[in-house]
Short mmCIF file of C-alpha atoms and ligand atoms in Angstrom, two decimals:
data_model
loop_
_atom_site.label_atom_id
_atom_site.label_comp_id
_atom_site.label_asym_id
_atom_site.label_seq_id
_atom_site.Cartn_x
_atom_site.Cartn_y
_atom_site.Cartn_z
CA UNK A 1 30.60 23.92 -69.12
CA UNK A 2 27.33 25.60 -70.96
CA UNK A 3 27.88 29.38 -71.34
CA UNK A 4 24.14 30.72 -71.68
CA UNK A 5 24.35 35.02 -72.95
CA UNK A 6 23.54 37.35 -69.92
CA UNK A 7 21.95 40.65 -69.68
CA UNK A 8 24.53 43.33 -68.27
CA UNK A 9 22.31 43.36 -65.38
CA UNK A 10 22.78 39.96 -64.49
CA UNK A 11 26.88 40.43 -64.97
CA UNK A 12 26.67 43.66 -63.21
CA UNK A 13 25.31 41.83 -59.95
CA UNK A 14 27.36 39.00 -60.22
CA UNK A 15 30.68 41.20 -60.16
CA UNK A 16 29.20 43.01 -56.96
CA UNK A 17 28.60 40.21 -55.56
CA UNK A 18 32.04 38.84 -56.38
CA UNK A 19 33.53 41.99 -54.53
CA UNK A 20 31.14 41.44 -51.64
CA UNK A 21 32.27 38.18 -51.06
CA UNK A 22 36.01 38.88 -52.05
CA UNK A 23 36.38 40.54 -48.59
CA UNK A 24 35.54 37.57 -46.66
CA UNK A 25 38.21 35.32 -48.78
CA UNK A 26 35.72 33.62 -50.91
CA UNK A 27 35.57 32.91 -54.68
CA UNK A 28 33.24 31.36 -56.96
CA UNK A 29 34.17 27.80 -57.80
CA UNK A 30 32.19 28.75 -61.29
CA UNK A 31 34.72 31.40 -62.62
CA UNK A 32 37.40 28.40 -62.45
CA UNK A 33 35.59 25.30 -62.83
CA UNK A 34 37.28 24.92 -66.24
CA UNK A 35 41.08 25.82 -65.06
CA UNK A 36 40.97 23.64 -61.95
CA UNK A 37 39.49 20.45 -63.47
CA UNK A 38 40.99 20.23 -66.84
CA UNK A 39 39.88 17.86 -69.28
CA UNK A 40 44.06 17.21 -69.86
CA UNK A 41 47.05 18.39 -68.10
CA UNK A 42 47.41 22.07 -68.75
CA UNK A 43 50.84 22.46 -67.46
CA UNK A 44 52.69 26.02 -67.27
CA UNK A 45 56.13 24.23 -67.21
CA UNK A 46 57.77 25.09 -71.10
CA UNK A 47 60.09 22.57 -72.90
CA UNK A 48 63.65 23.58 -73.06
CA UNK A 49 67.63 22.66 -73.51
CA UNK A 50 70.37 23.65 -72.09
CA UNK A 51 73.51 23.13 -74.13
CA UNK A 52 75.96 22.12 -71.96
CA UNK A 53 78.61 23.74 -74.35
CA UNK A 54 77.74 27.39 -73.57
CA UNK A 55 77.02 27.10 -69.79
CA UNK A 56 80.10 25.35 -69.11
CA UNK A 57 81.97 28.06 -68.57
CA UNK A 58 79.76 30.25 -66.28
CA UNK A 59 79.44 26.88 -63.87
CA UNK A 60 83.68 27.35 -64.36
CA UNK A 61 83.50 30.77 -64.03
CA UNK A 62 80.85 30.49 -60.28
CA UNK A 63 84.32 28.82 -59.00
CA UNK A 64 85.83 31.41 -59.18
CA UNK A 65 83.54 33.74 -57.55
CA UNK A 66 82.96 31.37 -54.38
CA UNK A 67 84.34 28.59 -52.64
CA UNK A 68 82.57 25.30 -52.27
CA UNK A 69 82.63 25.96 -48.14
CA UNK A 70 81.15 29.60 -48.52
CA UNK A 71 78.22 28.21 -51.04
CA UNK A 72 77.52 24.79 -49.30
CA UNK A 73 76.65 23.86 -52.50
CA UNK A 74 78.10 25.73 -55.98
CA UNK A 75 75.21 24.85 -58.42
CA UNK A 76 73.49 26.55 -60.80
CA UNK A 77 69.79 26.12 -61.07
CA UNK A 78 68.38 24.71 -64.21
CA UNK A 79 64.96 27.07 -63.97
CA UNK A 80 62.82 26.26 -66.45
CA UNK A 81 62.70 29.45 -68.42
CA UNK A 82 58.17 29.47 -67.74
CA UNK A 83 58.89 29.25 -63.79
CA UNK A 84 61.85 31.15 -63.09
CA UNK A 85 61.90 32.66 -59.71
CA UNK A 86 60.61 29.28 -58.76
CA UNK A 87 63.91 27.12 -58.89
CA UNK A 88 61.96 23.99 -60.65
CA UNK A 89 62.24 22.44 -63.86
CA UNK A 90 59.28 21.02 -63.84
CA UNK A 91 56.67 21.45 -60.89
CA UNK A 92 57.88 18.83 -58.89
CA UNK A 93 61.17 18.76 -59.74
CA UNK A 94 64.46 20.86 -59.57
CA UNK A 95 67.77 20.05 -61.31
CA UNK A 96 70.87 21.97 -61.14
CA UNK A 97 74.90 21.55 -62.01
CA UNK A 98 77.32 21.56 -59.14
CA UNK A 99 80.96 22.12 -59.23
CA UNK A 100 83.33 20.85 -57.55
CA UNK A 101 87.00 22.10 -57.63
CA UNK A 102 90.11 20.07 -56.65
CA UNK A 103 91.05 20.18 -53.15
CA UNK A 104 87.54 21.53 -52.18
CA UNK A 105 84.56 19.90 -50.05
CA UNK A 106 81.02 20.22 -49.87
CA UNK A 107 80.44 19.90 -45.85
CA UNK A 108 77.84 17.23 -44.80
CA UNK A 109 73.83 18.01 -44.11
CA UNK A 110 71.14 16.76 -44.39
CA UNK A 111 67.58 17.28 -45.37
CA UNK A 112 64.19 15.52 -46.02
CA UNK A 113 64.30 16.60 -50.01
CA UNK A 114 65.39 13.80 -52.02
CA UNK A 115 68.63 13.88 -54.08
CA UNK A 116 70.18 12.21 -57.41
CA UNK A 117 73.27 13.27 -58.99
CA UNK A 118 73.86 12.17 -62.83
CA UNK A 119 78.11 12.64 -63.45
CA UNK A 120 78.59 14.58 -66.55
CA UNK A 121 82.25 16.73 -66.75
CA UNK A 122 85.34 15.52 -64.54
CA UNK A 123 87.28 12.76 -62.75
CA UNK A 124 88.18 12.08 -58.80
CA UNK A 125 85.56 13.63 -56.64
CA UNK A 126 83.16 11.33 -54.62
CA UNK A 127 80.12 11.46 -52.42
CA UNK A 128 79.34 9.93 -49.19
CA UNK A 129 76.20 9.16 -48.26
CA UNK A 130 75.50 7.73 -44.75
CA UNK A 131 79.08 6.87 -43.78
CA UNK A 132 80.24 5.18 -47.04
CA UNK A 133 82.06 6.93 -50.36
CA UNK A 134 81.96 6.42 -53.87
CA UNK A 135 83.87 7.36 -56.25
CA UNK A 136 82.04 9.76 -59.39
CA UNK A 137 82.74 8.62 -62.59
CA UNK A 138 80.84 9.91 -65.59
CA UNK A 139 77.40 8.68 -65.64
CA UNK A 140 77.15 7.03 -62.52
CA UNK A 141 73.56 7.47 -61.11
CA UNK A 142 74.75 8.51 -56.88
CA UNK A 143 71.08 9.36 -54.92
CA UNK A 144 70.69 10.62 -51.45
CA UNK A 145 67.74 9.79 -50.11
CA UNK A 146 65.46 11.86 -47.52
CA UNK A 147 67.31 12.20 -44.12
CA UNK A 148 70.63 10.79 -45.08
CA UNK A 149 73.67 12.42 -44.61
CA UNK A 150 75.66 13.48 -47.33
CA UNK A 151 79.37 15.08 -48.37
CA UNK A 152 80.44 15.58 -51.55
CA UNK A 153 84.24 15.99 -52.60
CA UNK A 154 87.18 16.66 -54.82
CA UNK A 155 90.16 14.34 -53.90
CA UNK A 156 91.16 14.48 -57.84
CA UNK A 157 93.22 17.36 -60.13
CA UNK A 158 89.80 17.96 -62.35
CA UNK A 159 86.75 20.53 -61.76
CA UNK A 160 84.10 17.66 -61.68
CA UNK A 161 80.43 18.83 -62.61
CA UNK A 162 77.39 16.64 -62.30
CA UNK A 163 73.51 17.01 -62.88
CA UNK A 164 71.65 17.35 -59.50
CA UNK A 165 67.74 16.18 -59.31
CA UNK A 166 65.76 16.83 -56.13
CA UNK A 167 62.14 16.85 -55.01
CA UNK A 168 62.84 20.23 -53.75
CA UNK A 169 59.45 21.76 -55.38
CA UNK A 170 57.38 18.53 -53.89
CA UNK A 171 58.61 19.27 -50.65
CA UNK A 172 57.78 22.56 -50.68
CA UNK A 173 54.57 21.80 -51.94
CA UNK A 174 53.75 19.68 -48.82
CA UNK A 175 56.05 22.27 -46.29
CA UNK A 176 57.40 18.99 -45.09
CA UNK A 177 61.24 20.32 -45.27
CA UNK A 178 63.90 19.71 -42.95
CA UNK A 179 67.67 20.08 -42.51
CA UNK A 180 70.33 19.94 -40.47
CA UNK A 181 74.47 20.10 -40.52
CA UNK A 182 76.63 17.58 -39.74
CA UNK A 183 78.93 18.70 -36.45
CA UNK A 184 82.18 17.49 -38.97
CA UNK A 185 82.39 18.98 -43.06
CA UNK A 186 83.08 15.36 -44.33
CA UNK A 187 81.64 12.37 -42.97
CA UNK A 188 84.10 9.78 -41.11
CA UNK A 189 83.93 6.79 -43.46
CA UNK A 190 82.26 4.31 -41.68
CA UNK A 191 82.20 1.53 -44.45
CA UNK A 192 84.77 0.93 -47.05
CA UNK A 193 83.91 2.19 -50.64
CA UNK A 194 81.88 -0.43 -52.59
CA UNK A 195 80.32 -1.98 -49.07
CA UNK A 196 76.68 -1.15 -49.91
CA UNK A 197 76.64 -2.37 -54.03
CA UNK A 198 78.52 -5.72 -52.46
CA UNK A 199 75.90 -6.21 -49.80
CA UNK A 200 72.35 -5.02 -51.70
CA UNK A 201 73.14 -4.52 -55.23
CA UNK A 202 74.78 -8.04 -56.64
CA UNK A 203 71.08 -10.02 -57.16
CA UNK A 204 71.86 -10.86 -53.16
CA UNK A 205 70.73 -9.22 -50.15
CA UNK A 206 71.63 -9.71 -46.20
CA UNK A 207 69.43 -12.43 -44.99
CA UNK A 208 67.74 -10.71 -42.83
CA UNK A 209 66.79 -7.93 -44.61
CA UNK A 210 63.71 -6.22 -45.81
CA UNK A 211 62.24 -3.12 -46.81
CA UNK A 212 58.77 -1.60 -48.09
CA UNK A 213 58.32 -0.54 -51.38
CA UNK A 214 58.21 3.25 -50.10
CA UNK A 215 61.89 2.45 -48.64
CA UNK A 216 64.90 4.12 -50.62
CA UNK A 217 67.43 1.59 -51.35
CA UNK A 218 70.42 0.84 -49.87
CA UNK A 219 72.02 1.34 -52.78
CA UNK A 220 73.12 4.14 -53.47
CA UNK A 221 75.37 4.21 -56.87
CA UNK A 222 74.27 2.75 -59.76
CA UNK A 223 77.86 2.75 -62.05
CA UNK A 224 77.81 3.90 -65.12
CA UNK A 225 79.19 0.89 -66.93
CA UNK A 226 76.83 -1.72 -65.53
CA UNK A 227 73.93 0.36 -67.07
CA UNK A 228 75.86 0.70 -69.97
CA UNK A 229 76.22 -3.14 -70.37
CA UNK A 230 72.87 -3.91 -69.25
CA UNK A 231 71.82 -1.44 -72.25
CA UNK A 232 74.11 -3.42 -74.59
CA UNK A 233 72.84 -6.68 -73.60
CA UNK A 234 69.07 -5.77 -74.42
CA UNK A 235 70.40 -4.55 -77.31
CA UNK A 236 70.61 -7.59 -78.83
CA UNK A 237 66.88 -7.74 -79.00
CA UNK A 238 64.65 -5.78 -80.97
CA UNK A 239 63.97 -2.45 -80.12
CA UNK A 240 60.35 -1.13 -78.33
CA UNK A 241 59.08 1.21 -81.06
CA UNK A 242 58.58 4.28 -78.64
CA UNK A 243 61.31 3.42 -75.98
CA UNK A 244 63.91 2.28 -78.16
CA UNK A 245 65.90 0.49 -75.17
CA UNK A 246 64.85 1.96 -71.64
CA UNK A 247 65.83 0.13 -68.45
CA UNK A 248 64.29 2.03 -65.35
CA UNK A 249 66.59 2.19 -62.05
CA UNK A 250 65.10 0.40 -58.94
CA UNK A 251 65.76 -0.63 -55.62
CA UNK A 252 66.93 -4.35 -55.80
CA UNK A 253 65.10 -4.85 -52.87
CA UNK A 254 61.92 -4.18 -53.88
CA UNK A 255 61.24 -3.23 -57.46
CA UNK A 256 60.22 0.35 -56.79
CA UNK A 257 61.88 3.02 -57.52
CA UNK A 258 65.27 4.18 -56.22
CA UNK A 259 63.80 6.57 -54.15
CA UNK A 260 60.04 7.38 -53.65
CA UNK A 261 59.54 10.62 -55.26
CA UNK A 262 61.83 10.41 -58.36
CA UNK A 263 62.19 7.55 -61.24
CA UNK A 264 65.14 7.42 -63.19
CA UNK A 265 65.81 5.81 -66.35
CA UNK A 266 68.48 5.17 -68.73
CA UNK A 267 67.56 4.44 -72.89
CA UNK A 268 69.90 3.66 -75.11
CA UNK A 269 68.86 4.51 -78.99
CA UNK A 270 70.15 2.79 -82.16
CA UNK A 271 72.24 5.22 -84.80
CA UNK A 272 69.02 6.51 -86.63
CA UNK A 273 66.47 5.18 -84.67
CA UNK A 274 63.48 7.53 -84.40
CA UNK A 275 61.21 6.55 -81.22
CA UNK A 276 57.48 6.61 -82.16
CA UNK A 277 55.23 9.87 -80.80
CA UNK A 278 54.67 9.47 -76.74
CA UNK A 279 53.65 11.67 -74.20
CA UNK A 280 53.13 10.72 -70.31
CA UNK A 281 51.92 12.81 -67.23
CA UNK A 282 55.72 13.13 -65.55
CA UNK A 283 56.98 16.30 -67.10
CA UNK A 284 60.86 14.59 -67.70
CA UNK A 285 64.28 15.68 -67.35
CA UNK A 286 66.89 14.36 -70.09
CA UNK A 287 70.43 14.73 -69.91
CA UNK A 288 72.28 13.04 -73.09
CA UNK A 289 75.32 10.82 -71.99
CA UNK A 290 76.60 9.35 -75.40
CA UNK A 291 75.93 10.57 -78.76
CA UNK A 292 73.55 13.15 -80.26
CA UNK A 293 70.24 13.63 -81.93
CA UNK A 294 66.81 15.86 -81.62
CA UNK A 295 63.99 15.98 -79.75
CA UNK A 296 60.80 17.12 -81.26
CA UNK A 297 58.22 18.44 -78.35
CA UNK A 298 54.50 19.42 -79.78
CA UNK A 299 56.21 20.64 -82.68
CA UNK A 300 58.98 23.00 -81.30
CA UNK A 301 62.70 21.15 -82.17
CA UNK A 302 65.80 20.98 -79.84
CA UNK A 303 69.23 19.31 -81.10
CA UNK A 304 71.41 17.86 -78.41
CA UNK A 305 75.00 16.46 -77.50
CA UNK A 306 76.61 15.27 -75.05
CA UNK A 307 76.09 16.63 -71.40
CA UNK A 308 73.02 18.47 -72.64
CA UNK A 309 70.22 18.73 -70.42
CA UNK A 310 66.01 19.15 -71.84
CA UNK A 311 62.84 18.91 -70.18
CA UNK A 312 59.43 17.50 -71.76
CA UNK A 313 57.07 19.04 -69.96
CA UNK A 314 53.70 16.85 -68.55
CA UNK A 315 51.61 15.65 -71.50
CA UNK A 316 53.54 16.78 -74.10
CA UNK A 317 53.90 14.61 -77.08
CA UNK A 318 57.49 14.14 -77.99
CA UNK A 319 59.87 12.33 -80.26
CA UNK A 320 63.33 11.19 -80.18
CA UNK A 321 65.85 10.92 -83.26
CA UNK A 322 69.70 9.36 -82.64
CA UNK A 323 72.17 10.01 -84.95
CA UNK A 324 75.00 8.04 -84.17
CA UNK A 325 74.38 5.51 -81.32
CA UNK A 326 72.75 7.43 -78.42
CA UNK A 327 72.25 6.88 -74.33
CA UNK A 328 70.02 9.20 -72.38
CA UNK A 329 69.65 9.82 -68.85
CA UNK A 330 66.04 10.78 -67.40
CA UNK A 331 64.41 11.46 -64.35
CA UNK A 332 60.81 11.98 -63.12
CA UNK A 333 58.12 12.08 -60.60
CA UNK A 334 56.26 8.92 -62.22
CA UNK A 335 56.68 7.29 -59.04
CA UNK A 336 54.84 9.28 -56.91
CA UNK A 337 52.08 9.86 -59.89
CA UNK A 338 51.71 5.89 -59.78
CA UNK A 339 51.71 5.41 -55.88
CA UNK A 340 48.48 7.86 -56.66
CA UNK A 341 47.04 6.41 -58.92
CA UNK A 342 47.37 9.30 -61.05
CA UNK A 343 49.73 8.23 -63.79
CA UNK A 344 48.71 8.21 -67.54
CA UNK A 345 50.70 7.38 -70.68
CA UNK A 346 49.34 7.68 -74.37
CA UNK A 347 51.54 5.79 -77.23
CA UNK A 348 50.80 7.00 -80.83
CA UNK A 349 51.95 4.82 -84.25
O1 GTQ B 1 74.11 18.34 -52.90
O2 GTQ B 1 72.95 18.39 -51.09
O3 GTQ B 1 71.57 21.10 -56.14
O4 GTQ B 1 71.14 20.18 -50.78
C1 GTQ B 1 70.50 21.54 -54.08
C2 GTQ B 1 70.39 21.30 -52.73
C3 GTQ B 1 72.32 19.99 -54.21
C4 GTQ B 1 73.15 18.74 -52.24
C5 GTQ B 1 71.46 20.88 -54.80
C6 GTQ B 1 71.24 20.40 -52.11
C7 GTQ B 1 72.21 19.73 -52.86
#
């Protein structure tokens, strides 16, 4: 854009003319040329880390205040601290940490948003989703897809906290929400536990089955210790330079992505490794699983342990440092980005 010097004159009729044409709900495209077609991502979203540590206890303290029943769901909004008011972490996404007590259930709904829960704090409760349990154990990967029906509780004698994920921003965005209640609080298991990894999640699948690629899998747990070996076994192999180890989640079925508006990932890091400088156009959600380090984003530093939870905001160049052996948890909207062609990654040595 070419900013020629002009008279007072000039400016003065331009900002009647601005008012003039205010009242009839128009703007010039002129005045913000440069702030709706940036030359790079310009993202309001700010990086920041939660330390697990010191919200703990005001998630423990929120049970005490209200029952699982009376909330529907007991979670505390991660809100990034540039959008709060907004309850995103990133402008597509929002993430949050939900309690559940013993004894207590979360009664069934649901809703076109998306939904992944990450197990951080607990033993003994379980989801169901669409008729079948499973059983949360730290660092399972659980999702909830759009439309399915889901039930979360506490069978166990621990408070049990996990990370939630949803599209709950996207959906807004396109006003394409919906919800209902189920008629019962917990769903009537239907299948028993471990029916759905069995049937589409063992390298098989039915024989008549297929899905498209914008079809959430039937899968709908991804346990904790077969991403843990899976990371171990790649392991073995030398490490990519910026990625250190990084598997991405999918549906077995497909390829794509668990669900269609949110990629998930798990990376395992060497003791010491230090991933090279990257930045990519899906603002990302970390949570740390195993083991500690830093993350460096555009300068600013952040040190996290276990259970902690950072965002990298869009186009932000960041870099990863393990100090003892280290597995991280993320979760994006790359796959919506790439079914729209908009995606971008940069890699620097
Ligand atoms: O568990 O269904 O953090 O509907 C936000 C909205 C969790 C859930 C959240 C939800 C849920």
């Amino acid at each position: 854009m070419q900013t020629q010097p002009i008279s007072t004159e000039v400016h003065e009729q331009r900002k009647q003319y601005y008012q003039r044409i205010d009242a009839h709900n128009l703007t010039p495209l002129w005045e913000v040329l440069g702030a709706l077609v940036p030359r790079s991502p310009t993202t309001p979203v700010a990086p920041a880390l939660w330390r697990y540590a010191e919200i703990r206890e005001h998630v423990m303290e929120a049970g005490r205040l209200i029952t699982a029943a009376e909330a529907e769901r007991r979670v505390l909004i991660l809100e990034n601290p540039a959008l709060r008011g907004h309850s995103s972490i990133t402008q597509s996404l929002y993430a949050g940490l939900q309690l559940i007590l013993p004894g207590e259930v979360a009664p069934a709904h649901r809703h076109t948003q998306s939904a992944l829960r990450l197990v951080l704090d607990g033993e003994g409760a379980y989801t169901a989703v669409d008729g079948e349990r499973t059983t949360m154990h730290r660092g399972d990967f659980i999702i909830t897809p759009s439309w399915t029906w889901h039930d979360h509780g506490n069978s166990g004698g621990q408070p049990v906290v996990w990370l939630d994920g949803l599209d709950i921003p996207t959906v807004r965005f396109f006003d394409s929400g919906f919800a209902e209640h189920g008629k019962d609080a917990s769903q009537i298991p239907s299948r028993p536990e471990g029916d759905a990894l069995a049937r589409y999640g063992s390298n098989m699948l039915p024989v008549d089955f297929h899905q498209a690629s914008w079809e959430p899998t039937k899968v709908f747990v991804y346990p904790f210790s077969q991403t843990r070996d899976a990371l171990a076994g790649i392991a073995r192999a030398a490490a990519d330079p910026h990625l250190g180890y990084k598997l991405r989640y999918v549906n077995p079925a497909t390829g794509a992505s668990p669900m269609p508006t949110i990629g998930a990932f798990a990376q395992l890091l060497p003791a010491a490794f230090v991933t090279n400088p990257y930045r990519s156009t899906d603002g990302t959600v970390f949570t740390c699983l195993q083991g500690e380090g830093t993350v460096e984003i555009e300068g600013q530093l952040f040190e996290f342990t276990e259970n902690d939870v950072f965002v990298v905001p869009s186009w932000h160049t960041y870099r990863l440092r393990a100090l003892g052996e280290t597995l991280l948890f993320s979760f994006s909207d790359r796959p919506m980005q790439q079914g729209l062609g908009l995606w971008r990654e940069e890699k620097f040595n």
